[in-house]
């Protein structure tokens, strides 16, 4: 605690008042303050050979010698900043480790077997509180399960209205999720030297997508469709799936060309639409920030197991951009109704029309 601020942490017991000399996590600003401290102290190492989340520090290296050198650098900084690690909670020189509920290794990321066991052995849900508890734990691993939001939809319906109603559909969903947990794949780690693939799909219940490289899944994404979105046309649902998938994986895709697969043939011509409603215009404008090759894949081929086996190394040199409104401008020159007006306006003010860029 900062000298002079100890009194702010005072609490009363039968033996009198006590004050914290070190910052407890119970304070409202404690987590952000502690995380800011760790980021500041370890900023020279973060993303180079170290990941930190509060008091959990993970060091990754390519060799034992390099690993030992990384340890020395870390310990030196911790010593200088008077920060101490609990030796009983430390693991050294391991090929895999449990980090924040995930097993991380050089092969990729998988679920913690102890948590999977807890989900698989979970008894039938009998109250709203049990539904919330199960849903919370299962959601921790939603990235490992394709279409998680759609699968769990019958269970989440039980949370509506504040009245517990467990039916046959909810029970089937409950058993299916437990089964999927035991079949969840190993998620590979992203390699920014390789091409990313995004496969998207939509149904009447929800949307789903998978991010992969060379046939190996990196992450799954799903979202349940609620309210007006359920009334979208098939085209709009598929388009919405693309937008949400790209927004979810923006940190992977924004700076690198990737391949986008959809089972809706018309979406191949996103950049060639002559008429755009407000919704489509907003989505096309969003897509302009990305560079990708869009490919059609039929529904029978766009199953996760098959989609992940598709390689795209030969496409890495192709450059295709969604130009959106720029293409609309070009089409004016050839349009039967607007070409004359467009050419005249290009020279300056013509009648009541003037071309200008906002």
PDB file of N, CA and C in Angstrom, residues 29 69 84 119 280:
ATOM      1  N   UNK A  29     -10.295  -1.125  -7.301  1.00  0.00           N
ATOM      2  CA  UNK A  29      -9.285  -0.770  -8.296  1.00  0.00           C
ATOM      3  C   UNK A  29      -8.035  -1.646  -8.227  1.00  0.00           C
ATOM      4  N   UNK A  69      18.183 -18.491 -19.960  1.00  0.00           N
ATOM      5  CA  UNK A  69      18.529 -17.078 -20.093  1.00  0.00           C
ATOM      6  C   UNK A  69      17.307 -16.193 -19.837  1.00  0.00           C
ATOM      7  N   UNK A  84       8.027 -11.078  -5.510  1.00  0.00           N
ATOM      8  CA  UNK A  84       8.423 -12.426  -5.123  1.00  0.00           C
ATOM      9  C   UNK A  84       7.454 -13.457  -5.708  1.00  0.00           C
ATOM     10  N   UNK A 119     -17.244 -31.173 -16.123  1.00  0.00           N
ATOM     11  CA  UNK A 119     -18.390 -30.937 -17.004  1.00  0.00           C
ATOM     12  C   UNK A 119     -19.054 -32.249 -17.395  1.00  0.00           C
ATOM     13  N   UNK A 280     -26.426  -3.390 -45.605  1.00  0.00           N
ATOM     14  CA  UNK A 280     -25.349  -3.899 -46.452  1.00  0.00           C
ATOM     15  C   UNK A 280     -24.254  -2.858 -46.637  1.00  0.00           C
TER      16      UNK A 280
END
